[in-house]
Structures are given as C-alpha cells and as structure tokens.
Coordinates of C-alpha atoms in Angstrom, one line a residue:
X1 CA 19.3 101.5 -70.0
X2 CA 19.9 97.9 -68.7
X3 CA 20.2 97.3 -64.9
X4 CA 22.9 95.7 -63.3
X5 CA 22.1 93.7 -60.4
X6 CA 25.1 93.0 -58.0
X7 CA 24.5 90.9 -54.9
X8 CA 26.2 92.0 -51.3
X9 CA 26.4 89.3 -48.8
X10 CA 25.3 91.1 -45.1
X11 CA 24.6 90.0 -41.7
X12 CA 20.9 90.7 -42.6
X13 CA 21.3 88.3 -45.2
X14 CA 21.8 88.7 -49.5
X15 CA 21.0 92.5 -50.5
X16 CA 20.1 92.9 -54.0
X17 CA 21.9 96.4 -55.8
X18 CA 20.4 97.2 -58.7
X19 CA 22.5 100.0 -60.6
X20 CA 21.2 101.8 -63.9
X21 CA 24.8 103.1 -64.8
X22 CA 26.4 105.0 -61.8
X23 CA 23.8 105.3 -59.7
X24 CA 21.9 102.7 -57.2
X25 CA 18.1 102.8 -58.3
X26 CA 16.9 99.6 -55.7
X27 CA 18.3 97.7 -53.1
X28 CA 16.1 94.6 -52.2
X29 CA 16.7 92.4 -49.1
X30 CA 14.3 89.5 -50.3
X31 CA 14.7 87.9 -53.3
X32 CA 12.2 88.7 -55.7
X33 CA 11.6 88.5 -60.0
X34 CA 14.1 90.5 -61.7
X35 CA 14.0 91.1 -65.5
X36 CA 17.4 92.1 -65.5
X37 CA 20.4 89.7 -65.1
X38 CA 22.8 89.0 -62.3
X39 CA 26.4 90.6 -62.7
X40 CA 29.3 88.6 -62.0
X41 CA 31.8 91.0 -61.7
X42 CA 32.1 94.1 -59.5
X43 CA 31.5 97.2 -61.3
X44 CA 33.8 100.2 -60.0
X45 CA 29.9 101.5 -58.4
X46 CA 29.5 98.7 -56.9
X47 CA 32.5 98.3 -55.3
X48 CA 31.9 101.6 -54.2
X49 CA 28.7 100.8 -52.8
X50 CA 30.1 97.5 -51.2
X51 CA 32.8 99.3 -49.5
X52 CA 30.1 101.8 -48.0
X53 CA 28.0 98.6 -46.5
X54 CA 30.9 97.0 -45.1
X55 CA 32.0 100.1 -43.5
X56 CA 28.5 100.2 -42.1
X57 CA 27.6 97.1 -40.8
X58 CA 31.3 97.3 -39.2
X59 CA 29.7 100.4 -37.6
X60 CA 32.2 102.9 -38.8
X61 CA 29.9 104.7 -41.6
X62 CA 26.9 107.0 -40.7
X63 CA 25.7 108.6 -43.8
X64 CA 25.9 106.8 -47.7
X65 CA 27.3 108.9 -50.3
X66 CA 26.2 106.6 -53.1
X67 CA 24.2 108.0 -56.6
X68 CA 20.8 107.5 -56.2
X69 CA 18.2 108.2 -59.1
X70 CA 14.4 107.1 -58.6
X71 CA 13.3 105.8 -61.8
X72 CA 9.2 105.3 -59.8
X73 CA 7.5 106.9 -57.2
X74 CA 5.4 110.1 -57.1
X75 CA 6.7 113.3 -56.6
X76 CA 5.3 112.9 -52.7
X77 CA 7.7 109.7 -52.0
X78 CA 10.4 111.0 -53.6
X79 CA 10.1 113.9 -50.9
X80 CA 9.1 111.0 -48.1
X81 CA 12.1 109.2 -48.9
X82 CA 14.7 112.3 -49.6
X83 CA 13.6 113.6 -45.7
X84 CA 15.0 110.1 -44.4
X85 CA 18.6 111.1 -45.4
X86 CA 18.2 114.0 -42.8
X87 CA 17.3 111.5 -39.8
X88 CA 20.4 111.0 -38.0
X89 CA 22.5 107.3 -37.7
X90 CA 21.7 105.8 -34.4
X91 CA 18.4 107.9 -33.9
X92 CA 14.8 107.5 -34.9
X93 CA 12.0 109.7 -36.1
X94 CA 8.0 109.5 -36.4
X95 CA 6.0 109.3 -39.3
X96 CA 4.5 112.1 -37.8
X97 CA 7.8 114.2 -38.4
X98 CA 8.5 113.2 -41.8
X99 CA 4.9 114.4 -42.7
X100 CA 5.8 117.5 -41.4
X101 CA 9.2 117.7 -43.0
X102 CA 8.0 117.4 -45.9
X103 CA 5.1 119.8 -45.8
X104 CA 1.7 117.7 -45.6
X105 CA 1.8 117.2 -41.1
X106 CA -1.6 115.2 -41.3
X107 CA -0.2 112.8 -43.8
X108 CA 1.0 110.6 -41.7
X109 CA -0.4 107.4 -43.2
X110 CA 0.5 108.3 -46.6
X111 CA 4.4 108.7 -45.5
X112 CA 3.8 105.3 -44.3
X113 CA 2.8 103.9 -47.5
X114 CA 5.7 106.0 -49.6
X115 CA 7.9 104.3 -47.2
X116 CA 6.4 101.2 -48.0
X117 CA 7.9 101.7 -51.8
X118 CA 11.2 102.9 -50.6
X119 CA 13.1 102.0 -53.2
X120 CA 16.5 101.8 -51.4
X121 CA 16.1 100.8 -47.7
X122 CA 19.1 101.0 -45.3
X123 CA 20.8 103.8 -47.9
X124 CA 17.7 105.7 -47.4
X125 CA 16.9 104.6 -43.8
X126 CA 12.9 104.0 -43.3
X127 CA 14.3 101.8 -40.6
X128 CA 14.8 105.0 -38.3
X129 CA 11.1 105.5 -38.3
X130 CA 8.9 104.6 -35.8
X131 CA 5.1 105.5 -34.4
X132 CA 5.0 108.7 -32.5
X133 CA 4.2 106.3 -29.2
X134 CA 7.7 104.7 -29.9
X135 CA 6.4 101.7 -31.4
X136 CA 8.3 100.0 -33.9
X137 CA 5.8 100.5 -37.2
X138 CA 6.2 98.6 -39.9
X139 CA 9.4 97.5 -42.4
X140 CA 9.0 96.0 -46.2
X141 CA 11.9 93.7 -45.4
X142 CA 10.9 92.7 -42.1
X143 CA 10.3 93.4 -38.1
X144 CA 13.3 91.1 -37.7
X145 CA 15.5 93.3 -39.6
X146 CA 14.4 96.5 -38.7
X147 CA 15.1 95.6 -35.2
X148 CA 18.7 94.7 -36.3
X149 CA 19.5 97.5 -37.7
X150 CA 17.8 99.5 -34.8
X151 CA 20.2 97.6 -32.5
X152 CA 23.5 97.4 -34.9
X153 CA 22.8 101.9 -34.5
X154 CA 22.7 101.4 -30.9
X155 CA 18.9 101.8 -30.7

C-alpha cells in the first residue's frame, strides 16, 4: 500500500501525516527521509485529520478520533502507546503508571523506550508523561515542544 504524506502547518512547526489509506500510521514533527512522496492535495482523511489539529491547537479538541493502524512496534509498544489515549487532555502521568497500566509495573524504562518509537506523537500523547518526581523526561521531537504542548493543555 503506498503512503501518503500530507504536511500540516502548526504552531510547533511543519507536522508530517503519513496515511496508508484511511488511517494515520506516523506523524513526524522533524523532517526526516521519506520513501514515499509528498501529496499535494487534501485527501478527505486528511482533512479530517487537519480539522482535528486545528481544533486542538485552538484548544477546543481533547481526545482524536482519527484511524490509527501500527504498521512497527512490538506487541509491548503497541500496548505502551494504546494506554496514552487513556491519559487525560490537560493532565500528565508517570512512566511509572503506564508500566502498570499496561501490566509489566517495573518496566518503567522500557515504556520509556516504546515511547521513544511512538509512531504518532500528539494523537497518541507521550507528551503527558513525565518522571514520577514530576520531572519533565524525555520527548523524540523535543523538550521545547513538549513543554508547549504541556503549556497549550494548561500544564
């Protein structure tokens, strides 16, 4: 199936949507090699999708209801990543709980690698987890922009 890669212009900056047919399968916020090429036109998913990220960054969407299919990942992250949909908008959890959310409590540095690979950051929100002293942890796209999207919740 060939990926369609859509670009959305945010105020964290360009966010790369790559779509295998109906559903979102990554998001990207850093530019990075892509075998597949660059859509000019707005696919009805897309504009779906599009319409859910404006509606969030204007701060009136909480929760995504966009098609998501992994097409990587172990059957661990796709568990890691599934648990962040349960974290609510505007509040944050420890690595420490989605270890335990997902069954494996003392795994708390492998949730931190799984959320490494998150394939779909801000849809899936690895930006609402933090270190179980309240530190910030780590973000694949960025301190910076974890911070902004801690703050845009009203974190």
């Amino acid at each position: 199936m060939e990926h369609r890669i859509f670009v959305y212009k945010s105020p964290i900056g360009d966010i790369y949507c790559s779509f295998g047919g109906a559903e979102l399968i990554e998001i990207s916020i850093k530019a990075g090699n892509r075998q597949s090429k660059k859509s000019h036109s707005l696919s009805p998913v897309a504009h779906h999708l599009f319409s859910e990220l404006d509606a969030y960054f204007n701060g009136h969407l909480k929760e995504f209801n966009q098609k998501i299919k992994f097409i990587s990942g172990t059957d661990f992250e796709h568990k890691v990543w599934l648990a962040l949909k349960e974290i609510p908008y505007g509040e944050t959890r420890s690595y420490k709980w989605i270890a335990e959310k997902v069954g494996s409590p003392k795994a708390t540095r492998a949730v931190g690698q799984a959320l490494k690979k998150n394939p779909m950051p801000i849809i899936l929100p690895c930006h609402r987890v933090i270190a179980s002293d309240g530190s910030i942890g780590g973000f694949s796209c960025g301190i910076e922009i974890k911070e902004w999207l801690l703050r845009h919740e009203g974190r």
